[in-house]
Tab-separated table of C-alpha atoms in Angstrom:
chain	number	residue	atom	x	y	z
A	1	UNK	CA	98.932	100.098	60.353
A	2	UNK	CA	99.530	98.810	63.858
A	3	UNK	CA	97.442	95.748	64.758
A	4	UNK	CA	96.084	94.409	68.045
A	5	UNK	CA	98.055	91.262	67.288
A	6	UNK	CA	101.413	92.955	66.650
A	7	UNK	CA	104.247	92.736	69.179
A	8	UNK	CA	105.205	95.826	71.136
A	9	UNK	CA	107.324	97.059	74.011
A	10	UNK	CA	105.961	98.324	77.327
A	11	UNK	CA	108.955	99.825	79.071
A	12	UNK	CA	111.405	96.981	79.655
A	13	UNK	CA	108.832	94.353	78.667
A	14	UNK	CA	108.681	92.944	75.128
A	15	UNK	CA	105.171	91.657	74.476
A	16	UNK	CA	104.170	89.230	71.733
A	17	UNK	CA	100.826	90.980	71.159
A	18	UNK	CA	98.799	93.872	72.570
A	19	UNK	CA	96.118	91.793	74.315
A	20	UNK	CA	96.370	91.886	78.098
A	21	UNK	CA	94.666	89.777	80.734
A	22	UNK	CA	93.277	92.217	83.292
A	23	UNK	CA	93.688	91.587	87.031
A	24	UNK	CA	90.824	89.391	88.247
A	25	UNK	CA	90.158	88.520	91.869
A	26	UNK	CA	89.211	84.814	92.048
A	27	UNK	CA	89.603	83.926	95.778
A	28	UNK	CA	91.358	80.616	95.251
A	29	UNK	CA	94.585	81.041	97.237
A	30	UNK	CA	93.904	79.873	100.822
A	31	UNK	CA	96.168	81.399	103.475
A	32	UNK	CA	97.248	83.960	100.832
A	33	UNK	CA	99.530	81.380	99.174
A	34	UNK	CA	99.387	80.665	95.411
A	35	UNK	CA	98.990	76.961	94.659
A	36	UNK	CA	99.119	74.461	91.807
A	37	UNK	CA	95.605	75.332	90.681
A	38	UNK	CA	96.610	79.008	90.391
A	39	UNK	CA	99.692	77.949	88.428
A	40	UNK	CA	97.553	76.051	85.926
A	41	UNK	CA	95.149	78.994	85.580
A	42	UNK	CA	97.850	81.487	84.634
A	43	UNK	CA	99.789	79.013	82.485
A	44	UNK	CA	96.641	78.338	80.429
A	45	UNK	CA	96.409	82.044	79.585
A	46	UNK	CA	100.074	82.675	78.788
A	47	UNK	CA	99.374	83.455	75.110
A	48	UNK	CA	98.278	86.924	76.228
A	49	UNK	CA	100.804	89.609	75.424
A	50	UNK	CA	100.811	90.268	79.170
A	51	UNK	CA	99.192	88.668	82.195
A	52	UNK	CA	98.388	90.913	85.154
A	53	UNK	CA	97.775	88.893	88.280
A	54	UNK	CA	94.811	89.276	90.543
A	55	UNK	CA	95.247	91.907	93.228
A	56	UNK	CA	98.020	90.709	95.564
A	57	UNK	CA	98.346	92.167	99.033
A	58	UNK	CA	101.682	93.751	99.921
A	59	UNK	CA	101.151	93.056	103.645
A	60	UNK	CA	98.510	91.457	105.836
A	61	UNK	CA	97.264	94.970	106.610
A	62	UNK	CA	96.707	95.376	102.870
A	63	UNK	CA	94.561	92.222	102.702
A	64	UNK	CA	90.882	92.840	102.090
A	65	UNK	CA	89.371	89.563	100.959
A	66	UNK	CA	89.641	85.929	101.983
A	67	UNK	CA	91.760	83.568	99.916
A	68	UNK	CA	93.481	86.203	97.800
A	69	UNK	CA	97.259	85.873	97.422
A	70	UNK	CA	99.945	87.919	99.104
A	71	UNK	CA	103.528	89.034	98.556
A	72	UNK	CA	104.582	89.067	102.204
A	73	UNK	CA	105.409	85.503	103.296
A	74	UNK	CA	108.078	83.052	102.109
A	75	UNK	CA	105.329	80.549	101.296
A	76	UNK	CA	103.479	83.023	99.079
A	77	UNK	CA	106.627	84.033	97.243
A	78	UNK	CA	107.542	80.382	96.651
A	79	UNK	CA	104.043	79.798	95.293
A	80	UNK	CA	104.356	82.754	92.955
A	81	UNK	CA	107.736	81.454	91.728
A	82	UNK	CA	105.988	78.311	90.471
A	83	UNK	CA	103.468	80.518	88.661
A	84	UNK	CA	106.037	82.778	87.013
A	85	UNK	CA	108.219	79.818	85.989
A	86	UNK	CA	105.233	78.124	84.327
A	87	UNK	CA	104.164	81.280	82.492
A	88	UNK	CA	107.671	81.931	81.229
A	89	UNK	CA	108.066	78.320	80.116
A	90	UNK	CA	104.848	78.768	78.118
A	91	UNK	CA	106.311	81.879	76.463
A	92	UNK	CA	104.341	84.477	78.399
A	93	UNK	CA	105.022	87.616	80.415
A	94	UNK	CA	103.480	88.299	83.818
A	95	UNK	CA	103.369	91.234	86.250
A	96	UNK	CA	101.898	91.274	89.728
A	97	UNK	CA	99.255	93.776	90.766
A	98	UNK	CA	100.403	95.289	94.077
A	99	UNK	CA	97.436	95.829	96.364
A	100	UNK	CA	96.692	97.606	99.601
A	101	UNK	CA	92.932	97.709	100.080
A	102	UNK	CA	92.901	100.324	102.845
A	103	UNK	CA	89.408	100.606	104.298
A	104	UNK	CA	87.919	97.887	102.046
A	105	UNK	CA	88.612	95.143	104.561
A	106	UNK	CA	87.260	93.380	107.630
A	107	UNK	CA	88.688	93.047	111.116
A	108	UNK	CA	88.798	89.250	110.683
A	109	UNK	CA	91.396	89.720	107.930
A	110	UNK	CA	93.573	92.279	109.724
A	111	UNK	CA	96.592	91.658	111.993
A	112	UNK	CA	95.350	90.878	115.512
A	113	UNK	CA	91.784	91.652	114.451
A	114	UNK	CA	92.548	95.368	114.221
A	115	UNK	CA	90.692	98.034	112.282
A	116	UNK	CA	91.443	98.506	108.589
A	117	UNK	CA	93.356	101.694	107.781
A	118	UNK	CA	92.280	104.599	105.591
A	119	UNK	CA	93.091	108.245	104.878
A	120	UNK	CA	90.096	109.163	107.059
A	121	UNK	CA	87.853	107.242	109.438
A	122	UNK	CA	84.988	106.907	106.953
A	123	UNK	CA	83.484	103.450	106.464
A	124	UNK	CA	83.165	102.353	102.839
A	125	UNK	CA	79.599	101.511	101.882
A	126	UNK	CA	80.872	98.349	100.281
A	127	UNK	CA	81.397	94.665	100.953
A	128	UNK	CA	84.313	92.323	101.276
A	129	UNK	CA	84.608	88.526	101.146
A	130	UNK	CA	85.368	86.583	104.311
A	131	UNK	CA	85.424	82.950	105.432
A	132	UNK	CA	82.774	81.623	107.770
A	133	UNK	CA	83.716	79.271	110.643
A	134	UNK	CA	82.434	76.314	108.604
A	135	UNK	CA	84.871	77.140	105.795
A	136	UNK	CA	82.346	78.633	103.381
A	137	UNK	CA	82.886	82.086	101.931
A	138	UNK	CA	80.444	84.964	102.158
A	139	UNK	CA	80.252	88.665	101.376
A	140	UNK	CA	80.165	90.940	104.443
A	141	UNK	CA	80.089	94.712	105.043
A	142	UNK	CA	83.463	96.350	105.433
A	143	UNK	CA	84.598	97.210	108.957
A	144	UNK	CA	84.949	100.733	110.310
A	145	UNK	CA	88.487	101.955	109.532
A	146	UNK	CA	90.838	104.168	111.460
A	147	UNK	CA	92.674	107.120	109.937
A	148	UNK	CA	96.370	106.577	109.370
A	149	UNK	CA	98.664	108.751	111.420
A	150	UNK	CA	100.947	110.912	109.286
A	151	UNK	CA	103.971	109.094	110.700
A	152	UNK	CA	102.595	105.719	109.542
A	153	UNK	CA	102.508	106.592	105.848
A	154	UNK	CA	106.251	106.285	105.277
A	155	UNK	CA	106.060	102.727	106.599
A	156	UNK	CA	103.460	101.788	103.999
A	157	UNK	CA	105.615	103.338	101.262
A	158	UNK	CA	108.411	101.083	102.511
A	159	UNK	CA	106.038	98.091	102.404
A	160	UNK	CA	105.429	98.804	98.719
A	161	UNK	CA	109.159	98.998	98.054
A	162	UNK	CA	109.846	95.684	99.789
A	163	UNK	CA	106.975	93.993	97.987
A	164	UNK	CA	108.246	95.206	94.607
A	165	UNK	CA	111.668	93.735	95.279
A	166	UNK	CA	110.074	90.486	96.472
A	167	UNK	CA	108.011	90.341	93.278
A	168	UNK	CA	111.066	90.581	91.060
A	169	UNK	CA	112.828	87.917	93.108
A	170	UNK	CA	109.756	85.701	92.679
A	171	UNK	CA	110.225	85.925	88.910
A	172	UNK	CA	107.708	88.569	87.898
A	173	UNK	CA	108.561	90.656	84.843
A	174	UNK	CA	107.307	93.762	86.593
A	175	UNK	CA	104.645	95.191	88.891
A	176	UNK	CA	101.407	97.112	88.493
A	177	UNK	CA	100.614	99.560	91.296
A	178	UNK	CA	96.897	99.286	92.044
A	179	UNK	CA	95.780	102.897	92.457
A	180	UNK	CA	92.221	102.273	91.243
A	181	UNK	CA	88.801	100.977	92.257
A	182	UNK	CA	88.540	102.639	95.637
A	183	UNK	CA	91.488	100.958	97.362
A	184	UNK	CA	94.034	102.712	99.567
A	185	UNK	CA	95.896	104.854	97.034
A	186	UNK	CA	92.642	105.790	95.321
A	187	UNK	CA	91.081	106.586	98.712
A	188	UNK	CA	93.829	109.161	99.261
A	189	UNK	CA	93.266	110.670	95.806
A	190	UNK	CA	89.501	111.194	96.119
A	191	UNK	CA	88.076	114.063	98.135
A	192	UNK	CA	85.076	111.952	99.152
A	193	UNK	CA	87.244	109.547	101.158
A	194	UNK	CA	90.154	111.855	102.079
A	195	UNK	CA	89.262	114.489	104.667
A	196	UNK	CA	92.776	114.869	106.065
A	197	UNK	CA	94.171	118.216	107.175
A	198	UNK	CA	97.872	117.295	107.015
A	199	UNK	CA	100.193	117.274	103.973
A	200	UNK	CA	98.305	114.266	102.533
A	201	UNK	CA	94.873	115.922	102.361
A	202	UNK	CA	93.086	118.982	101.055
A	203	UNK	CA	94.542	120.105	97.724
A	204	UNK	CA	94.981	117.842	94.705
A	205	UNK	CA	98.746	118.130	95.176
A	206	UNK	CA	98.483	116.896	98.757
A	207	UNK	CA	96.066	114.077	97.976
A	208	UNK	CA	98.395	112.782	95.239
A	209	UNK	CA	101.479	112.952	97.460
A	210	UNK	CA	101.184	109.408	98.863
A	211	UNK	CA	100.802	107.899	95.392
A	212	UNK	CA	103.832	109.768	94.077
A	213	UNK	CA	105.891	108.629	97.062
A	214	UNK	CA	104.923	105.002	96.374
A	215	UNK	CA	105.780	105.330	92.678
A	216	UNK	CA	109.146	106.915	93.505
A	217	UNK	CA	110.034	104.173	95.985
A	218	UNK	CA	109.161	101.342	93.616
A	219	UNK	CA	110.842	102.811	90.541
A	220	UNK	CA	114.001	103.484	92.555
A	221	UNK	CA	113.980	99.853	93.693
A	222	UNK	CA	113.214	97.946	90.475
A	223	UNK	CA	113.336	100.542	87.685
A	224	UNK	CA	110.584	102.527	85.997
A	225	UNK	CA	110.577	100.224	82.972
A	226	UNK	CA	109.287	97.379	85.134
A	227	UNK	CA	106.741	99.539	86.985
A	228	UNK	CA	103.171	100.264	85.840
A	229	UNK	CA	100.112	101.863	87.390
A	230	UNK	CA	96.356	101.346	87.230
A	231	UNK	CA	93.935	104.280	87.562
A	232	UNK	CA	90.126	104.519	87.426
A	233	UNK	CA	89.241	108.212	87.148
A	234	UNK	CA	85.453	107.988	87.537
A	235	UNK	CA	84.634	104.579	88.943
A	236	UNK	CA	82.363	104.548	91.995
A	237	UNK	CA	83.784	101.180	93.077
A	238	UNK	CA	84.031	100.761	96.833
A	239	UNK	CA	82.267	104.035	97.531
A	240	UNK	CA	84.839	106.517	96.221
A	241	UNK	CA	83.909	109.850	94.729
A	242	UNK	CA	85.451	113.090	93.577
A	243	UNK	CA	83.408	115.881	91.962
A	244	UNK	CA	86.350	117.057	89.816
A	245	UNK	CA	88.110	113.974	88.465
A	246	UNK	CA	89.557	115.654	85.347
A	247	UNK	CA	92.016	118.031	87.043
A	248	UNK	CA	92.791	115.416	89.702
A	249	UNK	CA	93.800	112.659	87.319
A	250	UNK	CA	95.498	114.961	84.823
A	251	UNK	CA	97.677	116.073	87.745
A	252	UNK	CA	98.340	112.428	88.595
A	253	UNK	CA	99.426	111.349	85.115
A	254	UNK	CA	101.487	114.512	84.618
A	255	UNK	CA	103.407	113.623	87.768
A	256	UNK	CA	104.234	110.054	86.739
A	257	UNK	CA	107.693	109.097	85.431
A	258	UNK	CA	108.052	109.367	81.657
A	259	UNK	CA	109.539	105.884	81.332
A	260	UNK	CA	107.045	103.687	83.179
A	261	UNK	CA	106.145	100.347	81.601
A	262	UNK	CA	102.490	101.250	81.046
A	263	UNK	CA	99.605	103.348	82.349
A	264	UNK	CA	96.422	101.287	82.743
A	265	UNK	CA	93.164	103.263	82.555
A	266	UNK	CA	89.720	101.927	83.467
A	267	UNK	CA	87.242	103.881	81.341
A	268	UNK	CA	83.913	104.478	83.091
A	269	UNK	CA	82.569	102.445	86.015
A	270	UNK	CA	84.615	99.308	86.600
A	271	UNK	CA	82.653	96.429	85.111
A	272	UNK	CA	79.786	98.815	84.344
A	273	UNK	CA	78.815	101.724	82.070
A	274	UNK	CA	81.644	103.179	80.052
A	275	UNK	CA	79.946	106.604	80.067
A	276	UNK	CA	79.591	106.765	83.866
A	277	UNK	CA	79.931	110.296	85.261
A	278	UNK	CA	81.509	111.629	88.417
A	279	UNK	CA	80.919	115.330	88.552
A	280	UNK	CA	78.887	117.311	86.062
A	281	UNK	CA	80.646	116.670	82.755
A	282	UNK	CA	81.862	113.574	80.877
A	283	UNK	CA	85.450	112.584	81.573
A	284	UNK	CA	87.815	113.311	78.679
A	285	UNK	CA	90.103	110.298	78.332
A	286	UNK	CA	91.864	111.753	75.288
A	287	UNK	CA	92.800	114.804	77.353
A	288	UNK	CA	94.070	112.513	80.108
A	289	UNK	CA	96.351	110.707	77.687
A	290	UNK	CA	97.482	114.051	76.234
A	291	UNK	CA	98.362	115.304	79.720
A	292	UNK	CA	100.779	112.384	80.027
A	293	UNK	CA	102.154	112.489	76.475
A	294	UNK	CA	102.534	116.284	76.363
A	295	UNK	CA	104.852	116.271	79.348
A	296	UNK	CA	107.032	113.598	77.715
A	297	UNK	CA	105.414	110.402	78.979
A	298	UNK	CA	106.439	107.380	76.912
A	299	UNK	CA	104.750	104.498	78.757
A	300	UNK	CA	102.417	102.235	76.815
A	301	UNK	CA	98.803	103.358	77.185
A	302	UNK	CA	96.474	100.527	78.236
A	303	UNK	CA	92.672	100.800	78.109
A	304	UNK	CA	90.125	98.639	79.879
A	305	UNK	CA	86.403	98.134	80.530
A	306	UNK	CA	83.912	96.439	78.279
A	307	UNK	CA	86.085	96.132	75.181
A	308	UNK	CA	85.083	93.598	72.551
A	309	UNK	CA	87.123	92.463	69.569
A	310	UNK	CA	86.147	95.269	67.216
A	311	UNK	CA	86.523	97.990	69.836
A	312	UNK	CA	89.978	96.698	70.730
A	313	UNK	CA	91.110	96.532	67.112
A	314	UNK	CA	89.898	100.092	66.496
A	315	UNK	CA	91.510	101.407	69.685
A	316	UNK	CA	94.926	100.147	68.628
A	317	UNK	CA	94.636	100.961	64.914
A	318	UNK	CA	93.516	104.518	65.692
A	319	UNK	CA	96.412	105.085	68.077
A	320	UNK	CA	94.087	105.685	71.020
A	321	UNK	CA	95.669	102.754	72.856
A	322	UNK	CA	98.814	100.669	72.749
A	323	UNK	CA	97.370	97.805	74.792
A	324	UNK	CA	93.841	96.570	75.530
A	325	UNK	CA	92.977	94.636	78.682
A	326	UNK	CA	90.206	92.034	78.793
A	327	UNK	CA	88.772	90.683	82.043
A	328	UNK	CA	85.740	88.385	82.024
A	329	UNK	CA	86.490	87.100	78.519
A	330	UNK	CA	89.829	85.765	79.781
A	331	UNK	CA	88.071	83.949	82.617
A	332	UNK	CA	86.120	81.783	80.179
A	333	UNK	CA	88.543	81.758	77.244
A	334	UNK	CA	92.061	80.743	78.245
A	335	UNK	CA	93.001	80.915	74.553
A	336	UNK	CA	91.390	84.332	74.053
A	337	UNK	CA	94.218	85.630	71.862
A	338	UNK	CA	93.752	82.831	69.343
A	339	UNK	CA	89.999	83.211	69.368
A	340	UNK	CA	90.192	86.965	68.794
A	341	UNK	CA	92.743	86.502	66.033
A	342	UNK	CA	90.488	83.969	64.261
A	343	UNK	CA	87.274	85.827	65.150
A	344	UNK	CA	86.119	82.533	66.643
A	345	UNK	CA	83.155	82.032	68.996
A	346	UNK	CA	83.778	82.762	72.678
A	347	UNK	CA	82.831	80.758	75.756
A	348	UNK	CA	80.447	82.610	78.073
A	349	UNK	CA	81.715	83.022	81.657
A	350	UNK	CA	79.872	81.380	84.559
A	351	UNK	CA	79.423	84.218	87.040
A	352	UNK	CA	78.483	81.821	89.846
A	353	UNK	CA	82.068	80.529	89.907
A	354	UNK	CA	83.889	83.877	89.758
A	355	UNK	CA	84.755	84.005	93.466
A	356	UNK	CA	86.015	81.043	95.450
A	357	UNK	CA	85.778	77.331	94.716
A	358	UNK	CA	88.079	74.995	92.836
A	359	UNK	CA	88.728	74.043	89.229
A	360	UNK	CA	85.117	74.478	88.095
A	361	UNK	CA	84.801	77.819	86.338
A	362	UNK	CA	88.529	78.406	86.809
A	363	UNK	CA	90.694	75.956	84.880
A	364	UNK	CA	88.052	73.812	83.131
A	365	UNK	CA	86.921	76.157	80.340
A	366	UNK	CA	87.565	74.430	76.996
A	367	UNK	CA	90.115	75.697	74.540
A	368	UNK	CA	89.210	76.139	70.900
A	369	UNK	CA	89.376	72.779	69.068
A	370	UNK	CA	92.525	72.456	66.994
A	371	UNK	CA	92.040	72.094	63.266
A	372	UNK	CA	93.808	69.061	61.823
């Protein structure tokens, strides 16, 4: 029987176990440049089968929060190279989550103080994280976006392609396309945020077009086996909604390449109820997976949201998942793999230190004492 602790392959990536560190925004990279503290943080967690970085903006336009890293300056890429070198030296594998936040941003974060961009000019009833003049961070309402012109979309597809190449050159083992949680690609998918009347709006096929163009550009650039995608079919994060998520996301997974590295699915509301509904009926995650497998999809299937040790073990042993991602537990347990393997007690995370700050609540959680 396959175990959570067994090695596996995810496309071109050989993983030492099936435990994945989920992407976690921590707001500790001033000027969008990874630093030595970030290097320590990821290195400490390198026993995971796979590390997925925090959301990393592909361009300044894609930036939505203060002090999150980017992939678009030489300084940021040099900072990431230190991170990837340290993780590899520690025996780990790491992919970068490629992020364009779309409308979930603030004019203070955008080039020349411009408006954030979106499929349609609908403000997200959400908040972002900005820096005050005195250097302290604070949550603030998102700014009113402008609708992208049809002619602009190809340029953003090209931004994704360039960022994927930059990621590989910075030493990442692959990339995860962030198409979840109400950010730009997800905004295009959902009818609640996409009111376009061109070839990128209206029907499910049109709303998925932008995502498929991004996937095609990245896989052509770095190979499908180093490319993954994250989806969140029913999450209400960042004010996104679609009354018929089942046919929408079955269309999405059926249109993905068969040989991606992995497909990462957030089950339920991100960080909230696993049984959250959008529309009138519960979402069928088994049918979603079948829609991908039945058309020949071979990527590893990753599940996420509220998994504990027993749930993760059962998900893998039953064949419902190939990989299980853990978020908050990896914040407070850098040695989570060892603790889960030994069924050892877990450190509780300090929520007050999740966003912004320094080493406290970031790199100072204790590892499990070693037995002599």
